[in-house]
Coordinates of C-alpha atoms in Angstrom, one line a residue:
M20 CA 80.6 141.0 136.8
M21 CA 84.4 139.8 138.1
I22 CA 85.7 143.1 139.8
G23 CA 89.2 142.6 141.4
Q24 CA 92.7 143.6 140.3
S25 CA 94.8 141.6 143.2
A26 CA 97.2 139.1 141.6
P27 CA 95.3 136.3 142.1
M28 CA 92.4 137.8 140.2
R29 CA 94.5 138.9 137.4
D30 CA 95.6 135.6 137.1
L31 CA 92.4 133.9 137.3
K32 CA 91.0 136.1 134.4
S33 CA 94.1 135.5 132.3
R34 CA 93.2 131.8 132.5
I35 CA 89.4 132.3 132.0
G36 CA 90.5 134.0 128.6
Q37 CA 92.5 131.2 127.5
V38 CA 90.1 128.2 128.5
A39 CA 87.0 130.2 126.9
T40 CA 88.1 129.6 123.5
T41 CA 88.2 126.0 124.1
H42 CA 85.6 123.5 124.0
F43 CA 87.0 121.3 127.3
T44 CA 85.0 120.6 130.0
V45 CA 85.8 122.9 133.1
L46 CA 85.8 122.4 136.6
V47 CA 85.7 125.3 139.2
E48 CA 86.7 124.9 142.7
G49 CA 86.3 127.6 145.4
E50 CA 84.8 128.4 148.6
S51 CA 81.0 128.9 149.2
G52 CA 80.2 132.6 148.2
A53 CA 83.3 132.9 146.3
G54 CA 81.8 133.5 142.7
K55 CA 82.4 130.3 140.8
E56 CA 79.0 131.0 138.8
L57 CA 80.4 134.0 137.8
V58 CA 83.3 132.3 136.7
A59 CA 81.5 129.9 134.5
R60 CA 79.2 132.6 133.0
A61 CA 82.5 134.6 132.3
L62 CA 83.6 131.4 130.3
H63 CA 80.4 131.4 128.3
D64 CA 80.0 135.0 127.4
A65 CA 83.8 134.9 126.1
S66 CA 83.4 131.6 124.2
E67 CA 82.1 131.0 120.6
R68 CA 78.5 129.6 122.5
R69 CA 77.9 133.3 124.1
S70 CA 74.8 133.1 121.9
G71 CA 73.5 130.2 123.2
P72 CA 72.1 129.4 126.5
F73 CA 73.8 129.1 129.8
V74 CA 71.6 126.7 132.0
P75 CA 72.7 126.3 135.7
V76 CA 71.7 123.1 137.7
N77 CA 72.1 122.7 141.2
C78 CA 73.5 119.3 141.7
A79 CA 73.0 119.4 145.5
A80 CA 69.0 119.7 145.1
L81 CA 68.7 116.7 142.5
V82 CA 67.3 113.7 144.3
D83 CA 67.5 110.4 142.6
S84 CA 64.2 110.0 141.3
L85 CA 64.1 113.4 139.7
L86 CA 67.6 113.4 138.0
E87 CA 66.7 111.9 135.0
P88 CA 63.5 113.9 134.0
E89 CA 65.1 116.8 135.2
L90 CA 68.6 116.5 133.3
F91 CA 67.6 114.3 130.2
G92 CA 64.0 115.1 129.9
I93 CA 60.6 113.1 130.1
E94 CA 58.0 111.8 127.2
D95 CA 54.6 113.0 127.1
R96 CA 52.1 110.5 128.9
T97 CA 55.1 108.8 130.5
A98 CA 52.7 108.4 133.8
T99 CA 49.4 109.4 134.3
G100 CA 49.2 113.4 134.2
V101 CA 52.6 113.8 133.3
R102 CA 53.5 116.4 130.4
G103 CA 56.6 116.0 128.2
R104 CA 60.1 118.2 129.0
R105 CA 63.0 118.7 127.5
G106 CA 65.8 118.2 130.2
K107 CA 68.5 120.4 131.1
F108 CA 71.1 118.9 128.6
E109 CA 68.6 119.6 125.8
L110 CA 68.0 123.0 126.9
A111 CA 71.7 123.8 127.0
D112 CA 72.3 122.6 123.5
H113 CA 74.8 124.7 121.6
G114 CA 75.2 127.2 125.2
T115 CA 76.7 125.8 128.6
L116 CA 75.3 123.7 131.0
F117 CA 76.4 124.9 134.5
L118 CA 76.7 121.7 137.2
D119 CA 76.9 123.5 140.4
E120 CA 78.0 121.6 143.7
V121 CA 78.7 118.5 141.6
A122 CA 80.7 116.4 144.4
D123 CA 77.0 116.1 146.0
L124 CA 75.7 113.9 143.4
S125 CA 74.8 110.5 144.5
A126 CA 76.6 107.4 143.2
A127 CA 73.6 106.5 141.3
A128 CA 73.4 110.2 139.8
Q129 CA 77.2 110.2 139.1
A130 CA 77.0 106.8 137.2
K131 CA 73.9 108.3 134.8
L132 CA 75.8 111.3 134.3
L133 CA 78.9 109.8 133.2
R134 CA 77.3 107.9 130.6
V135 CA 75.7 110.8 128.8
L136 CA 79.1 112.7 129.3
Q137 CA 81.0 110.1 127.1
D138 CA 79.0 110.6 123.9
F139 CA 76.6 113.6 124.9
V140 CA 73.5 111.7 123.6
V141 CA 70.6 111.5 125.9
E142 CA 67.0 109.6 126.2
R143 CA 64.2 111.1 127.7
V144 CA 62.5 109.2 130.4
G145 CA 59.9 106.7 128.7
G146 CA 61.3 107.7 125.2
Q147 CA 62.7 105.5 122.4
V148 CA 64.5 108.1 120.4
L149 CA 68.3 109.3 121.4
H150 CA 68.9 113.1 121.3
Q151 CA 72.4 114.3 120.3
V152 CA 73.4 117.5 122.1
D153 CA 76.2 119.9 121.9
V154 CA 77.0 121.0 125.1
R155 CA 79.9 122.6 127.1
V156 CA 79.9 121.4 130.5
V157 CA 81.5 123.8 133.5
A158 CA 81.2 121.8 136.9
A159 CA 81.8 123.4 140.2
T160 CA 82.4 122.3 144.0
N161 CA 82.9 124.1 147.2
R162 CA 85.4 121.3 148.0
R163 CA 88.6 119.8 146.6
L164 CA 87.3 117.3 144.3
R165 CA 90.5 115.0 144.0
D166 CA 90.3 114.7 147.7
V167 CA 86.8 113.5 147.4
V168 CA 87.8 110.9 144.8
D169 CA 90.3 109.6 147.2
A170 CA 87.8 109.3 149.9
G171 CA 85.9 107.1 147.6
R172 CA 82.6 109.4 147.6
F173 CA 83.4 110.3 143.9
R174 CA 83.9 108.3 141.0
A175 CA 87.6 108.8 139.8
D176 CA 86.2 108.4 135.8
L177 CA 83.7 111.1 136.4
Y178 CA 86.2 113.4 137.8
Y179 CA 88.6 112.8 134.8
R180 CA 85.8 113.5 132.7
I181 CA 84.6 117.1 134.0
A182 CA 88.2 118.0 135.1
G183 CA 89.3 118.8 131.6
V184 CA 90.4 122.2 132.9
E185 CA 90.6 122.9 136.7
L186 CA 90.1 126.8 138.0
R187 CA 90.3 127.8 141.7
V188 CA 88.6 131.0 142.5
P189 CA 90.5 132.6 145.4
S190 CA 88.8 133.4 148.7
L191 CA 88.2 137.0 149.6
R192 CA 90.6 136.7 152.7
D193 CA 93.3 135.7 149.9
R194 CA 92.6 138.9 147.9
R195 CA 91.7 141.6 150.6
Q196 CA 93.4 144.4 148.6
D197 CA 90.3 143.9 146.0
I198 CA 87.7 144.7 149.2
P199 CA 87.7 148.5 148.5
L200 CA 86.6 148.2 145.0
L201 CA 84.0 145.5 145.7
V202 CA 82.6 147.7 148.7
E203 CA 82.5 151.0 146.0
H204 CA 80.6 148.2 143.6
F205 CA 77.9 147.2 146.1
R206 CA 77.5 150.6 147.3
G207 CA 76.8 151.9 144.1
R208 CA 73.9 149.5 143.4
L209 CA 72.3 150.9 146.6
R210 CA 72.8 154.5 145.6
R211 CA 68.8 154.7 144.7
T212 CA 68.4 154.1 148.3
R213 CA 70.7 155.8 150.2
Q214 CA 74.1 157.8 148.9
V215 CA 76.4 157.1 151.9
S216 CA 80.4 156.4 151.9
F217 CA 82.3 154.2 154.2
S218 CA 84.5 155.8 156.9
T219 CA 88.0 154.6 157.2
P220 CA 87.8 152.8 160.3
A221 CA 84.9 151.2 158.7
M222 CA 86.6 149.9 155.7
E223 CA 89.6 148.8 157.7
A224 CA 87.4 146.8 159.8
L225 CA 86.5 145.1 156.7
I226 CA 89.7 144.5 155.4
A227 CA 90.8 143.0 158.3
Y228 CA 87.6 140.4 158.8
H229 CA 88.5 136.9 157.6
W230 CA 85.1 136.5 155.5
P231 CA 84.1 132.8 155.7
G232 CA 81.2 133.8 153.4
N233 CA 83.6 135.5 150.5
V234 CA 82.1 138.3 148.1
R235 CA 78.4 136.9 148.8
Q236 CA 78.8 137.7 152.5
L237 CA 80.7 141.3 151.8
G238 CA 77.9 142.5 149.8
R239 CA 74.9 141.3 152.7
V240 CA 77.2 143.2 155.2
V241 CA 77.2 146.2 152.7
E242 CA 73.5 146.4 152.5
H243 CA 73.5 146.1 156.1
A244 CA 75.9 149.0 156.9
V245 CA 74.0 151.1 154.3
A246 CA 70.6 150.3 155.9
L247 CA 71.8 151.2 159.0
S248 CA 74.3 154.4 159.3
M249 CA 72.5 157.3 160.3
G250 CA 74.8 160.1 158.4
S251 CA 76.6 160.4 155.1
E252 CA 79.2 157.7 156.3
V253 CA 79.3 154.3 157.5
A254 CA 81.0 154.4 161.0
V255 CA 82.2 150.9 162.5
A256 CA 79.0 150.8 164.6
D257 CA 77.0 150.3 161.6
L258 CA 78.8 147.2 160.9
P259 CA 77.5 143.4 161.9
T260 CA 79.0 142.8 165.3
D261 CA 80.2 139.5 163.5
V262 CA 82.5 141.6 161.6
T263 CA 83.9 144.2 164.1
G264 CA 84.2 141.7 167.1
K265 CA 87.8 140.9 165.6
Q266 CA 90.6 143.4 166.5
L267 CA 88.6 146.3 166.9
T268 CA 91.8 147.7 169.1
D269 CA 93.4 148.0 165.7
V270 CA 91.3 149.9 163.8
V271 CA 93.2 152.9 162.6
E272 CA 93.4 156.2 164.3
D273 CA 95.9 157.4 161.9
G274 CA 93.8 158.0 158.6
T275 CA 96.7 158.8 156.3
L276 CA 97.6 156.7 153.3
R277 CA 101.0 155.8 154.6
G278 CA 99.8 154.6 157.7
W279 CA 96.7 152.7 156.1
S280 CA 99.5 151.2 153.7
R281 CA 101.8 150.1 156.4
R282 CA 99.4 148.3 158.6
Y283 CA 97.5 146.6 155.3
A284 CA 101.6 145.7 154.4
K285 CA 102.1 144.5 157.9
L286 CA 99.0 142.0 157.8
V287 CA 100.2 140.6 154.6
L288 CA 103.5 140.0 155.5
D289 CA 102.3 138.0 158.6
R290 CA 99.7 136.0 156.8
C291 CA 103.0 135.2 154.4
D292 CA 105.0 133.9 157.4
G293 CA 107.3 137.0 157.1
N294 CA 108.5 136.2 153.5
K295 CA 108.7 139.4 151.9
R296 CA 109.3 138.4 148.5
R297 CA 105.7 136.6 148.5
A298 CA 104.3 139.3 150.1
C299 CA 105.2 141.6 147.5
D300 CA 104.0 139.1 145.2
V301 CA 100.3 139.4 147.2
L302 CA 100.4 143.2 147.3
D303 CA 102.0 143.6 143.9
I304 CA 104.4 146.4 144.9
S305 CA 107.7 146.5 144.4
Y306 CA 110.3 145.0 147.4
H307 CA 111.8 148.9 147.6
T308 CA 108.0 150.1 148.1
L309 CA 107.5 147.3 151.1
Q310 CA 110.4 148.1 152.8
S311 CA 109.6 152.0 152.8
L312 CA 106.2 151.1 154.1
L313 CA 107.8 149.2 156.7
D314 CA 110.3 151.5 157.9
S315 CA 107.8 154.6 158.0
G316 CA 107.0 155.1 161.4
E317 CA 103.9 156.2 162.9
D318 CA 105.2 160.0 163.9
G319 CA 106.0 161.0 160.1
A320 CA 102.1 159.4 159.1
K321 CA 100.3 161.2 162.1
G322 CA 102.0 164.7 161.0
R323 CA 101.1 164.8 157.4
P324 CA 98.1 166.7 156.7
R325 CA 95.4 164.3 155.0
S326 CA 95.2 166.4 151.9
R327 CA 98.5 165.2 150.7
A328 CA 97.4 161.3 150.8
G329 CA 96.0 162.0 147.1
T330 CA 99.6 163.5 146.0
E331 CA 101.2 160.7 147.7
A332 CA 99.0 157.8 145.8
A333 CA 99.4 159.7 142.5
A334 CA 103.3 159.3 143.1
L335 CA 103.1 156.1 144.1
C336 CA 101.0 154.9 141.2
E337 CA 103.5 156.8 138.5
D338 CA 106.5 154.8 140.1
E339 CA 104.5 151.4 140.2
G340 CA 102.8 151.6 136.9
T341 CA 99.5 152.5 135.2
E342 CA 98.0 148.8 136.0
R343 CA 98.0 149.8 139.5
L344 CA 96.2 152.7 139.4
Q345 CA 92.7 151.1 140.6
A346 CA 94.3 150.3 143.7
C347 CA 95.9 153.4 144.4
G348 CA 93.0 154.9 143.4
S349 CA 90.8 152.9 146.0
M350 CA 93.5 153.8 148.7
V351 CA 93.5 157.7 147.9
G352 CA 89.7 157.4 149.0
I353 CA 90.1 155.5 151.9
A354 CA 92.8 157.9 153.1
D355 CA 90.8 160.9 152.6
G356 CA 87.9 159.3 154.1
R357 CA 86.0 159.4 151.2
T358 CA 85.6 156.0 149.3
A359 CA 82.3 157.1 147.6
G360 CA 84.8 159.3 145.1
V361 CA 87.2 156.1 144.0
T362 CA 86.0 156.1 140.5
D363 CA 86.2 159.7 140.3
A364 CA 89.5 160.0 141.7
L365 CA 90.6 157.0 139.5
R366 CA 89.1 158.6 136.3
T367 CA 90.7 162.4 137.1
S368 CA 94.0 160.2 137.5
G369 CA 93.9 159.1 133.8
G370 CA 93.3 155.4 134.7
P371 CA 92.5 152.6 132.7
P372 CA 88.9 151.6 132.0
G373 CA 87.0 148.5 133.4
M374 CA 85.8 150.3 136.6
P375 CA 83.0 148.6 138.6
G376 CA 79.4 149.6 136.9
T377 CA 81.6 150.8 133.8
E378 CA 82.3 147.5 131.8
R379 CA 82.9 143.9 132.3
V380 CA 86.6 143.2 133.4
L381 CA 87.7 139.5 132.0

């Protein structure tokens, strides 16, 4: 399930929808834990091959001696005690073959893979029969493969074979506004264990963190926090120290929607080197709304009753359009200190379908 309504995620989902209808090979690049396999599965599920198999292969674990049997198969009795089997290419026939961490293939493995990708004909080890396969290849790497080619560690001809279309998965720190939605998703998966929400300071600590492990790390942090929380809310003290050790003095004291929004807007503006137009694109708000947040003072925010946060968020959503209801709804939950009610807030606001846990969003 691909969760996120930020501008980078909307762009990625749009590209997936366009590419899925083609038969081109696809190269997916992104940091570890960002969700590259989810992108590959989304491509498969949205394509004409959805009824066929999706076969993942961890290229980093393929040693040269096992490459050919693993990818191309082996005939029965090729060696003493060896039983014949089909390789990954044959298993993925009429489906999608996902080559994860393709940049880690050795030079010998790259040459063998290139030969198959030229005509999609495989020959099992010890066999004499050629097998034609109908496979779509989606490759992924946590490095920029073009740089690996330039460094002489990856064949240029193989790069051009697998990089028919290139997709980049954004890191979590480049789409921080999706963190409340992701937290709600991971928290919802743990409801059978414990029903807890995340306090405003805890949520702000999560948003401020730099997330080197991306979405995968966030999921583990949510599990950790829920397991250690003693009450009905996750507090900052329940989060791992590597998350809370950074700028805890900046964690919110003012829990209103405008106070939270102002600090987040300033954080994004700082990451955009003060470029307000670029910050508006990242935040997906108008220039006027950004300027209003930056101009609002602490005194006005602190004097506002917390119950007005929902009203303010609803007005902001109406002003900015229905496509931003998810982000506004998440902020309502944070401002009222009740992130567990994000989904209910959206539904009562007449928000669009596609919330985490209700349907797949592509």
